[in-house]
CSV table of C-alpha atoms and ligand atoms in Angstrom, one decimal:
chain,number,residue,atom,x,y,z
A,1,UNK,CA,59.8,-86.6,210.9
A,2,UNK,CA,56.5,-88.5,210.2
A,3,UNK,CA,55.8,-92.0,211.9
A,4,UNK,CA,55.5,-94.3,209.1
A,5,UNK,CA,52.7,-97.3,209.4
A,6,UNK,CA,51.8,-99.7,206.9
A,7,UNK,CA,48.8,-99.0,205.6
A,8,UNK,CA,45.2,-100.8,207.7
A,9,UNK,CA,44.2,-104.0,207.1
A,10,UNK,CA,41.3,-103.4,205.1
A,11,UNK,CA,43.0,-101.5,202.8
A,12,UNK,CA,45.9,-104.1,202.2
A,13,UNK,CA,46.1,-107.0,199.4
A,14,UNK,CA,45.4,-109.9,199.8
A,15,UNK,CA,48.6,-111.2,197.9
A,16,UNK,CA,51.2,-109.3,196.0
A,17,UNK,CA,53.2,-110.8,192.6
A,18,UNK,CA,55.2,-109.4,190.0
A,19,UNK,CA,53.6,-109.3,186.6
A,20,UNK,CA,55.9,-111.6,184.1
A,21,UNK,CA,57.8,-108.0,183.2
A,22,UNK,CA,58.8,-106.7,186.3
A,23,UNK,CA,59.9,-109.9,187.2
A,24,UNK,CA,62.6,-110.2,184.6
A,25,UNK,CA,63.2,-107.0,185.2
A,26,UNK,CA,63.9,-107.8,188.7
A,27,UNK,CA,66.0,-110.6,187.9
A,28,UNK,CA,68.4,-108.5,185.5
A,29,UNK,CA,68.9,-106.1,188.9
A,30,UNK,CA,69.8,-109.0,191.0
A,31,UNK,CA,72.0,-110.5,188.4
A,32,UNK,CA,73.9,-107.2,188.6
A,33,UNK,CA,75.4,-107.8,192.4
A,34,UNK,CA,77.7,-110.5,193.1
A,35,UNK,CA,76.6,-114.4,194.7
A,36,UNK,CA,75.3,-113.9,197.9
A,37,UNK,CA,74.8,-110.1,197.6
A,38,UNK,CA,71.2,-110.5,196.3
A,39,UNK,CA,69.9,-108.0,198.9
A,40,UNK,CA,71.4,-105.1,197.3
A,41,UNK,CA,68.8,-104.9,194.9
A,42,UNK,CA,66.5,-104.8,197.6
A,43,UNK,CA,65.4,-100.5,196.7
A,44,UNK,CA,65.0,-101.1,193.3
A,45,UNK,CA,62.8,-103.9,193.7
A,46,UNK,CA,60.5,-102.0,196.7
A,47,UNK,CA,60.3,-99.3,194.1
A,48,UNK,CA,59.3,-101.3,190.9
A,49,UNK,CA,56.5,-102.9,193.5
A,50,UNK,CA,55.3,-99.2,194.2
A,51,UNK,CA,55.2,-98.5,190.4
A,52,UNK,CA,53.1,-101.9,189.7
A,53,UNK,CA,50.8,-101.3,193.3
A,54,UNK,CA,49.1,-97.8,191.9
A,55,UNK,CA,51.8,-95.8,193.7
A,56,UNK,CA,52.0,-97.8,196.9
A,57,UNK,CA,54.0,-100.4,198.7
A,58,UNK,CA,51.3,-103.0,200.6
A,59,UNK,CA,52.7,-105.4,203.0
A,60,UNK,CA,52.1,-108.3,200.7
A,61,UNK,CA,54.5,-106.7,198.6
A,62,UNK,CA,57.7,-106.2,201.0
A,63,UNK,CA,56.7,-109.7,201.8
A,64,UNK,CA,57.5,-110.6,198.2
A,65,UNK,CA,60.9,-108.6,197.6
A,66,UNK,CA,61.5,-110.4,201.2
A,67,UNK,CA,61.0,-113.8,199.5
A,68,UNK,CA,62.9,-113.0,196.1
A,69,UNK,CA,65.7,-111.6,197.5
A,70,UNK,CA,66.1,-114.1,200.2
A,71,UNK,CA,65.8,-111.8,203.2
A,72,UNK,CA,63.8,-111.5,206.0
A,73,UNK,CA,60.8,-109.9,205.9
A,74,UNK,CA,61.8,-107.8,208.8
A,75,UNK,CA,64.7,-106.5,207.1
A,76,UNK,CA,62.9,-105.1,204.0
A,77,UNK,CA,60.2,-103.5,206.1
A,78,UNK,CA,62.7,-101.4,208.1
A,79,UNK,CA,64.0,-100.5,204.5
A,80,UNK,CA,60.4,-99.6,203.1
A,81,UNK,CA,59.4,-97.7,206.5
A,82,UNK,CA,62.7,-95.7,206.8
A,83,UNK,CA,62.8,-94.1,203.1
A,84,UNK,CA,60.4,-91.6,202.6
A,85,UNK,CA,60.4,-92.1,198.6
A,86,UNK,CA,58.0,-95.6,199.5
A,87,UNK,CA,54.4,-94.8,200.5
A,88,UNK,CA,53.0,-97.1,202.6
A,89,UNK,CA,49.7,-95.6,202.2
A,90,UNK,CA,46.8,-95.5,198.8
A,91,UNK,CA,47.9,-92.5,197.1
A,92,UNK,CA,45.8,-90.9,194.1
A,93,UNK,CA,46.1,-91.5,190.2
A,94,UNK,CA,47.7,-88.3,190.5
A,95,UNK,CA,50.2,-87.9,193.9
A,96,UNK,CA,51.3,-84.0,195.1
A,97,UNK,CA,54.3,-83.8,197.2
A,98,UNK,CA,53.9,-80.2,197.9
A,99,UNK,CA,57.2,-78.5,198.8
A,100,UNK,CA,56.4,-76.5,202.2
A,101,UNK,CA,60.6,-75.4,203.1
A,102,UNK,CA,61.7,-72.1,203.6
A,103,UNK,CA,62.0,-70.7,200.2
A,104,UNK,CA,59.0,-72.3,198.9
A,105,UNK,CA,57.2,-71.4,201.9
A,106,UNK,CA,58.1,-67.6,201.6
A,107,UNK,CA,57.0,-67.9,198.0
A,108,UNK,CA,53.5,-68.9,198.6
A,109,UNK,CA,53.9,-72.4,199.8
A,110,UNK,CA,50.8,-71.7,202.7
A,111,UNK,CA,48.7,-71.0,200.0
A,112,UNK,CA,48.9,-73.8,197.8
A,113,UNK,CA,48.3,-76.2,200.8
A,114,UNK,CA,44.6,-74.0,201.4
A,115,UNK,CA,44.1,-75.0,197.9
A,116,UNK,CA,45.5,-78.7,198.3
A,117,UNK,CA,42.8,-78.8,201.4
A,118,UNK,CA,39.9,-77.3,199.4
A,119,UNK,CA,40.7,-79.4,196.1
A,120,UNK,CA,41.4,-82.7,197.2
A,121,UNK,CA,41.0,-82.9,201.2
A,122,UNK,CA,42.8,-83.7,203.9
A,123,UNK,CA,47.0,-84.4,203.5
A,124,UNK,CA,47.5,-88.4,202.8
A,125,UNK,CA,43.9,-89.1,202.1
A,126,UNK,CA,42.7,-90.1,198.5
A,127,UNK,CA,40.1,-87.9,196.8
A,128,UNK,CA,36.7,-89.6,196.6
A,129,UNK,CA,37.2,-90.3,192.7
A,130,UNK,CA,40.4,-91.7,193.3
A,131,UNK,CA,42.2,-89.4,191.0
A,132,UNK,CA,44.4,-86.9,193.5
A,133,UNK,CA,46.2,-87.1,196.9
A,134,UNK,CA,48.9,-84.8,198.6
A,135,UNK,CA,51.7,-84.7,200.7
A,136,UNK,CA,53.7,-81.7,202.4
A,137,UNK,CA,57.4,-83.1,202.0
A,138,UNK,CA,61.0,-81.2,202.1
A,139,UNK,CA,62.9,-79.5,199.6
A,140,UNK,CA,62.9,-81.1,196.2
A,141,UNK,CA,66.4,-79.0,195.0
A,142,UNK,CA,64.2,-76.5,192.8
A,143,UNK,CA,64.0,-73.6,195.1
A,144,UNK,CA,65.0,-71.0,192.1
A,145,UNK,CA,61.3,-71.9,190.8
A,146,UNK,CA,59.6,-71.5,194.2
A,147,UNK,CA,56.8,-72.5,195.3
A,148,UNK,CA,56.9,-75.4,193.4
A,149,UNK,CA,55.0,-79.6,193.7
A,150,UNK,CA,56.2,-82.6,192.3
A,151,UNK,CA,53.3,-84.7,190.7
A,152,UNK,CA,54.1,-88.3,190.1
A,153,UNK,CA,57.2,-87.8,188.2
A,154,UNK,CA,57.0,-84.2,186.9
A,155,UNK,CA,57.9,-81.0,188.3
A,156,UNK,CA,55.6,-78.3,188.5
A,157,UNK,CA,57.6,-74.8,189.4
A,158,UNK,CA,56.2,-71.0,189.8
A,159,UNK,CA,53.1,-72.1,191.6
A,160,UNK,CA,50.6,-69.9,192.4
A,161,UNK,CA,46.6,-70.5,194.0
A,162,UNK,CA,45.4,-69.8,190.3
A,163,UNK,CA,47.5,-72.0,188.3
A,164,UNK,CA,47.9,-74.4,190.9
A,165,UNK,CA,44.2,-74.9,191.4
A,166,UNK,CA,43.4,-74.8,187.7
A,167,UNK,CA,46.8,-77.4,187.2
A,168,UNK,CA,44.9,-79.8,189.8
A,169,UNK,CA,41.7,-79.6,187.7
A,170,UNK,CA,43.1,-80.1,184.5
A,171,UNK,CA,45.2,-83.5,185.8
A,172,UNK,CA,41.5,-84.7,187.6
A,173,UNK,CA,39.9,-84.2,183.9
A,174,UNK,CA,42.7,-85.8,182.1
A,175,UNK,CA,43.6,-82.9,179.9
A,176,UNK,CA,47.2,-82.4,179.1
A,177,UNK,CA,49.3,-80.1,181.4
A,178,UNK,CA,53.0,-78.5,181.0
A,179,UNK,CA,55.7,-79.9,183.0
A,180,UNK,CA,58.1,-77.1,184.8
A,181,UNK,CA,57.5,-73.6,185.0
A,182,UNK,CA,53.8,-72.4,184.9
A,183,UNK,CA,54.8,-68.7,183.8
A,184,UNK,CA,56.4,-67.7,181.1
A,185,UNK,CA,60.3,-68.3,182.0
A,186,UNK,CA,62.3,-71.1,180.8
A,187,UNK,CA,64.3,-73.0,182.9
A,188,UNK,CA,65.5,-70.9,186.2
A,189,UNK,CA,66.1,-68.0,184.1
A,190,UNK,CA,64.9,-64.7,185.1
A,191,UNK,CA,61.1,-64.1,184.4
A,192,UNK,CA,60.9,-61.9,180.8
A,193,UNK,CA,64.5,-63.9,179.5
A,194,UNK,CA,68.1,-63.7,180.3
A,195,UNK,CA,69.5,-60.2,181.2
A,196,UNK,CA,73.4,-61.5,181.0
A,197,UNK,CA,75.8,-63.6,178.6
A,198,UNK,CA,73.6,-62.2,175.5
A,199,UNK,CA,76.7,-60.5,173.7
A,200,UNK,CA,76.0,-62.8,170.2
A,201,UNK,CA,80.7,-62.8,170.0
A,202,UNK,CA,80.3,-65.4,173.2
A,203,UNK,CA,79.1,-68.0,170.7
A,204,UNK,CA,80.1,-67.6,167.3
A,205,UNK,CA,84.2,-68.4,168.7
A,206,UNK,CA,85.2,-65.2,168.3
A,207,UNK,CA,86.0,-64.4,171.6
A,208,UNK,CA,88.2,-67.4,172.2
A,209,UNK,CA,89.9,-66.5,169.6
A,210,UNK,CA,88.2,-69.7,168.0
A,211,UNK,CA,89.4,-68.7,163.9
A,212,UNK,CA,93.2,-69.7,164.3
A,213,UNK,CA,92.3,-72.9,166.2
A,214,UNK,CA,94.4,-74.8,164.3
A,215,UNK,CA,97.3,-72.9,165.0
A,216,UNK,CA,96.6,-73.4,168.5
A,217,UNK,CA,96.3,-76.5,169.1
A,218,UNK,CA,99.3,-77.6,166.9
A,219,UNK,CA,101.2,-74.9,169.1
A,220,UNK,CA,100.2,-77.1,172.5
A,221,UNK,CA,101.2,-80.3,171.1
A,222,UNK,CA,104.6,-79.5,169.6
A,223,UNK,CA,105.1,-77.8,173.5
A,224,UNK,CA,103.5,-80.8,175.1
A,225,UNK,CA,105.9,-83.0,173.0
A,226,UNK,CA,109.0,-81.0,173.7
A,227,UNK,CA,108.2,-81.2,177.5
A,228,UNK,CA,107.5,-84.8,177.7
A,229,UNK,CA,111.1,-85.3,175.5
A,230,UNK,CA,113.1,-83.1,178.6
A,231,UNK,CA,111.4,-85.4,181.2
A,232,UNK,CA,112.8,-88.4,179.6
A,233,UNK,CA,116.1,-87.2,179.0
A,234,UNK,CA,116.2,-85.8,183.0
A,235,UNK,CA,114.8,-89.3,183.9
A,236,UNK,CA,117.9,-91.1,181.8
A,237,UNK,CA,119.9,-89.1,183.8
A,238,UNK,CA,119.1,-90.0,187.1
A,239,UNK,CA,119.2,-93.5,186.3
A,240,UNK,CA,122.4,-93.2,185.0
A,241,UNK,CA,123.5,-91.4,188.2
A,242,UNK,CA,122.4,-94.0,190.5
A,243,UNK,CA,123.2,-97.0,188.5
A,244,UNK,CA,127.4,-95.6,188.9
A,245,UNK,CA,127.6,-96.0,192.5
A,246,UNK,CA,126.3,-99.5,192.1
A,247,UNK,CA,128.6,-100.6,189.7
A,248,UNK,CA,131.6,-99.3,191.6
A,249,UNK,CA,130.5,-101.5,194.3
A,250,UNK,CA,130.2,-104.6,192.6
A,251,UNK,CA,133.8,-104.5,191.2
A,252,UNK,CA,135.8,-107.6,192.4
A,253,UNK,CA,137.4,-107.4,195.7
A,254,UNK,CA,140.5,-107.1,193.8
A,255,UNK,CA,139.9,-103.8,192.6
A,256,UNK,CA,138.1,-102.4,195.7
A,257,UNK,CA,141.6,-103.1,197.4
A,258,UNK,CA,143.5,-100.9,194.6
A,259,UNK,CA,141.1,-98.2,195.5
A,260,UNK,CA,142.2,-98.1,198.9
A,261,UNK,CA,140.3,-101.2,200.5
A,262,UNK,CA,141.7,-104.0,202.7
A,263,UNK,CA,144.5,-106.8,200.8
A,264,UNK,CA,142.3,-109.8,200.4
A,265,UNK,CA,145.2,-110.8,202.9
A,266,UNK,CA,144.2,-108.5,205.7
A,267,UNK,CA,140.3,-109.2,205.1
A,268,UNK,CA,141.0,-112.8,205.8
A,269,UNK,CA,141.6,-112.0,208.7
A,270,UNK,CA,139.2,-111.3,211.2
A,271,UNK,CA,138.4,-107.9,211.6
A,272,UNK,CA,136.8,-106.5,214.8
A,273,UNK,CA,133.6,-105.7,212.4
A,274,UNK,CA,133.9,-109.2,212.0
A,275,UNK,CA,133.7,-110.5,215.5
A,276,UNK,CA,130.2,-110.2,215.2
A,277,UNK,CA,129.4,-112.4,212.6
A,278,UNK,CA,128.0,-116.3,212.2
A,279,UNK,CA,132.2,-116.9,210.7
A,280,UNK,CA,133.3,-115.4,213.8
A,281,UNK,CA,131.1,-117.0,216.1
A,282,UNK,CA,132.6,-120.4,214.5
A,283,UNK,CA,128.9,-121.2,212.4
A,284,UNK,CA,130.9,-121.5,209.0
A,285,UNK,CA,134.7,-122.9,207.7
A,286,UNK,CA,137.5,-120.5,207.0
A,287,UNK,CA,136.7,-121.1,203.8
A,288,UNK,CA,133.6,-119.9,203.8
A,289,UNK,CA,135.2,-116.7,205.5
A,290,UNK,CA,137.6,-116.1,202.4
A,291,UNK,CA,134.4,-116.6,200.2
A,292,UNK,CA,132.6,-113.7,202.0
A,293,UNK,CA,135.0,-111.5,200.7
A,294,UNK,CA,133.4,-112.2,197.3
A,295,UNK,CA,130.3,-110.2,196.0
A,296,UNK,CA,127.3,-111.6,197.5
A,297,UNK,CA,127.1,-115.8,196.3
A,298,UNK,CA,125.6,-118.2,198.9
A,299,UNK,CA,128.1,-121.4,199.8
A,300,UNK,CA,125.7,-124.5,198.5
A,301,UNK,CA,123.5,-126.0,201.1
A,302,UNK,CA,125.3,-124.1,204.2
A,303,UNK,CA,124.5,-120.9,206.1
A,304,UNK,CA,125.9,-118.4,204.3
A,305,UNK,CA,129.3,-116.8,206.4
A,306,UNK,CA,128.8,-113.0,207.3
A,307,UNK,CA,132.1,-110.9,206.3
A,308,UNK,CA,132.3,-106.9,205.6
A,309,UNK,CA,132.2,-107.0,201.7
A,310,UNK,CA,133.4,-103.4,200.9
A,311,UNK,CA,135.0,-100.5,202.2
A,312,UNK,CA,134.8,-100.1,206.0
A,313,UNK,CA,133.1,-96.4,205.3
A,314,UNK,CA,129.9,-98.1,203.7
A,315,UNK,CA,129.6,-99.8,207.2
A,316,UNK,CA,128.2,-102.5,205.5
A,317,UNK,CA,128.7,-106.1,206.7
A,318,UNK,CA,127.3,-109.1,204.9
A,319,UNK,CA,124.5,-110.4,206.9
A,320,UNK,CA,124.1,-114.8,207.2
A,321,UNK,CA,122.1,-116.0,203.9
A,322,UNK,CA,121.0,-119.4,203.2
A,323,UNK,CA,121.1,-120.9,199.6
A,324,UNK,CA,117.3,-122.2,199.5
A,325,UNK,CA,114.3,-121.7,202.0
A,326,UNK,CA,114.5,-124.4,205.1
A,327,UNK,CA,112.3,-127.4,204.2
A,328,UNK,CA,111.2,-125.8,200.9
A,329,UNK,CA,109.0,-123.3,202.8
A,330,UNK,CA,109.9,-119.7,202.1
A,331,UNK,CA,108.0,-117.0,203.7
A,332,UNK,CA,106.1,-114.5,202.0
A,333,UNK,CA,108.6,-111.8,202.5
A,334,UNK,CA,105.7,-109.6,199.9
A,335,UNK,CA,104.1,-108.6,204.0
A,336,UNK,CA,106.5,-106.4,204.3
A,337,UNK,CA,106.0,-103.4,203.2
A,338,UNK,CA,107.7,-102.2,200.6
A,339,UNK,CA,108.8,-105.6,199.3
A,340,UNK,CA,106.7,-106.4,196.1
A,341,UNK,CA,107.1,-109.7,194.0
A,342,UNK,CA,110.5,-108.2,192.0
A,343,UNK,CA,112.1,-107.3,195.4
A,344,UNK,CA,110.7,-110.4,197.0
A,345,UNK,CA,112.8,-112.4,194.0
A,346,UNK,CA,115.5,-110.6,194.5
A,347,UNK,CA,115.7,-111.0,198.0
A,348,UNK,CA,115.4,-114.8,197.7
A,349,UNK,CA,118.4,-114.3,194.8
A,350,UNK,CA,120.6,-113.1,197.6
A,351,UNK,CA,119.8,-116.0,200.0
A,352,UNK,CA,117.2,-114.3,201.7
A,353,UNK,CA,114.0,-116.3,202.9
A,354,UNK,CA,112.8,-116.0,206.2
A,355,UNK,CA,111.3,-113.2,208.3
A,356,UNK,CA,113.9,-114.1,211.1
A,357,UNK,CA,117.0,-114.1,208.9
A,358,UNK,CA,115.9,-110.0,208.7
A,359,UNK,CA,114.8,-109.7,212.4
A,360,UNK,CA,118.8,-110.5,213.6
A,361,UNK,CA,120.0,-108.0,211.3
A,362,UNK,CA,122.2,-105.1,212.4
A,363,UNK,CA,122.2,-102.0,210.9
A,364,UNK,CA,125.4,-102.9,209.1
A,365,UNK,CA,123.9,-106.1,207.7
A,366,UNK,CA,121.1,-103.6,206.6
A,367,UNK,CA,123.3,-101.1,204.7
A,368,UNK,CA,124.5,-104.7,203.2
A,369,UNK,CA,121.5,-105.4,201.5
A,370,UNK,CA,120.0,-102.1,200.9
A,371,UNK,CA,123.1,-101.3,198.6
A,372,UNK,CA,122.5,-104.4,196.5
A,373,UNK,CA,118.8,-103.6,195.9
A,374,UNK,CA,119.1,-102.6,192.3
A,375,UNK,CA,116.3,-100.0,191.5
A,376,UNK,CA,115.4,-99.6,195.1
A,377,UNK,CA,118.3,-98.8,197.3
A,378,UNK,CA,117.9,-97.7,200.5
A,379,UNK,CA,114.5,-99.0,200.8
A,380,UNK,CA,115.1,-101.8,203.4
A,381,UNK,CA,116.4,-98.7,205.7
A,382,UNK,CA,113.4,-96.7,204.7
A,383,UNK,CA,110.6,-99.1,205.2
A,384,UNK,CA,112.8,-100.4,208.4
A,385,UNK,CA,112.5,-104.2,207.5
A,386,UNK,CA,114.1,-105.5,210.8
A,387,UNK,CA,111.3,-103.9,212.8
A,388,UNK,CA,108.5,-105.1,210.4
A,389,UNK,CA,110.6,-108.9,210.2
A,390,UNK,CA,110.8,-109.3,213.9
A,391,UNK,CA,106.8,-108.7,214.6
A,392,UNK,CA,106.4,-111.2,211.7
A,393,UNK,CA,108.6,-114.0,213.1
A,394,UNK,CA,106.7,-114.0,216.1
A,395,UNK,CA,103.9,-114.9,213.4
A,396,UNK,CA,101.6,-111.8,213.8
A,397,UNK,CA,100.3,-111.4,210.1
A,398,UNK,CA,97.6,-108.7,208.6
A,399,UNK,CA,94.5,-109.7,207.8
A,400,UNK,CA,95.3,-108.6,204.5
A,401,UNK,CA,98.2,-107.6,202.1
A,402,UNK,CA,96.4,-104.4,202.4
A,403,UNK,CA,95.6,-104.2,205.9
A,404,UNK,CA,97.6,-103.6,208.8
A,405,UNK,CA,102.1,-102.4,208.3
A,406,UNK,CA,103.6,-104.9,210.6
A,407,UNK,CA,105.4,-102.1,212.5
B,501,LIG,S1,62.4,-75.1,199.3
B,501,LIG,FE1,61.0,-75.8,197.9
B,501,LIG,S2,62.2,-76.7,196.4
B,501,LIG,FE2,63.6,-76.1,197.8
């Protein structure tokens, strides 16, 4: 790791501007973040500076991208100082980053600094004329083609003293050069041309059987079809299958006493599962009580009475449910997790609006509601709503929807 300085004084600009181009280039980068997130653009702008300053980022510019992009000075320095890509020295017409790692430096890397010394000087100094400078840097990813420089924007690979020196005059004199390898391979492929995949059959189809095609792909569809018709018929099934218990449940109390259940009689009468709810703790009317035995219906404008609403097996018992939220002010029953907007509705549909109506329930009064989730039974037991209700009635909330489960 190099110290990075700006560059002396009497090498630095007096003032620094974008031409008229680069700014509106600048601007249609800044327009790309969101209000307030101007500073984003911040590397795209230090590197457009570089390409206008000859190659080089002077303080006057940072000073600039500072000013456009609201931020302070300080702020883009560390940015230009910390990321290698900006030079904060004069670089030549023509800049070598010479690649001196391991598998360029057991290909000759040494050698082609000797020449970088003798051709152009010392590392990070411009030539006299202006025209070259160099740099030792890190891997540049094209090891396969070792030793290898990049050269403004170009990559020049199979380096060696001769071609390397003879590249370096050639860019000094302005004659044109040849991008990538300097031998006679293409690519990264091996030096005299490929040695593998030549067999002419990999191409022409032949191989993949490429000739009956058609066949093929009609074969894949009519499968894909008669797969995707098998998952729809299995996924009919199970709905069918879980929608029967719930209709067997929903029967009038009438019939769930022909099946075996309780005479509306002897549920009028308070059973011991009963003692524990708001009717038997004298919060409702007897009537109320007989109306508990019906399927779930709130009792207009009252608490609603809490009575075991089917068979004594379910341990179910029909927890206390109001007919609107208190003052108008329903909680958002959509922190828990696991209740979206449809169960959230359907919630409120039963007489459920308040964290602290769930935080009393028992697990009986639990069992009540889960079974009356349609489409998502058993998911008040699952996500355990009483323990997520009760930390939100003592009115913890999440930062977010998405952040913190209450319990
Ligand atoms: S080591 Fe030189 S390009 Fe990777």
């Amino acid at each position: 790791m190099s110290v990075r300085r700006l560059a002396p004084d009497h090498v630095q600009p007096a003032s620094f501007a974008f031409d008229a181009a680069n700014e509106n280039w600048a601007d249609g980068e800044i327009a790309k973040y969101p209000p307030g997130r101007q500073a984003s653009a911040v590397i795209p702008l230090l590197w457009k500076a570089q390409e206008q300053h000859h190659g080089w980022v002077p303080r006057a510019a940072i000073e600039a991208v500072a000013r456009k992009l609201d931020m302070a000075p300080m702020r883009v320095m560390e940015i230009a100082t910390f990321y290698t890509m900006f030079n904060l020295q004069p670089v030549g017409e023509h800049f070598v980053q010479l690649c001196g790692t391991t598998p360029c430096a057991l290909r000759g890397a040494e050698a082609l600094k000797k020449v970088c010394e003798e051709v152009i000087g010392p590392q990070s100094t411009v030539s006299a004329d202006g025209k070259l400078s160099w740099l030792e840097v890190e891997c540049l990813g094209a090891c396969c083609n070792a030793p290898m420089a990049q050269i403004n924007f170009d990559y020049y690979e199979d380096l060696t003293p001769d071609n390397f020196r003879e590249l370096l005059d050639d860019l000094r004199h302005g004659r044109p050069v040849k991008a990538g390898p300097q031998n006679d391979r293409s690519c990264s492929e091996p030096l005299g041309g490929g040695e593998t995949l030549k067999d002419a059959a990999l191409y022409d189809g032949t191989v993949i059987g490429a000739d009956d095609w058609q066949a093929r792909i009609a074969d894949q569809r009519k499968a894909a079809a008669e797969a995707a018709a098998a998952k729809a018929a299995a996924e009919a099934e199970a709905k069918k299958a879980e929608a029967t218990p719930a209709a067997v449940e929903a029967k009038p109390a009438t019939e769930t006493a022909a099946a075996g259940r309780p005479k509306p009689s002897e549920a009028s009468q308070p059973s011991s599962a009963a003692q524990d709810t708001p009717a038997a703790n004298g919060k409702v009317s007897a009537a109320a009580v007989k109306e508990s035995a019906k399927p779930a219906a709130p009792v207009a404008g009252k608490p609603e009475a809490a009575k075991t609403a089917t068979a004594p097996a379910l341990a179910e018992s029909k927890p206390e449910l109001l007919t609107a939220a208190r003052d108008g002010k329903p909680d958002d029953l959509s922190l828990i997790w696991g209740v979206g907007p449809k169960l959230a509705t359907m919630l409120n549909g039963m007489g459920v609006w308040h964290f602290d109506q769930i935080a009393v329930w028992k697990a009986e009064e639990l069992a009540w509601v889960d079974a009356r989730l349609t489409g998502f039974k058993g998911r008040a037991t699952r996500d355990d709503w009483i323990s997520q209700a009760k930390k939100l009635s003592t009115g913890w909330r999440p930062e977010s929807k998405l952040g913190d489960k209450p319990a």
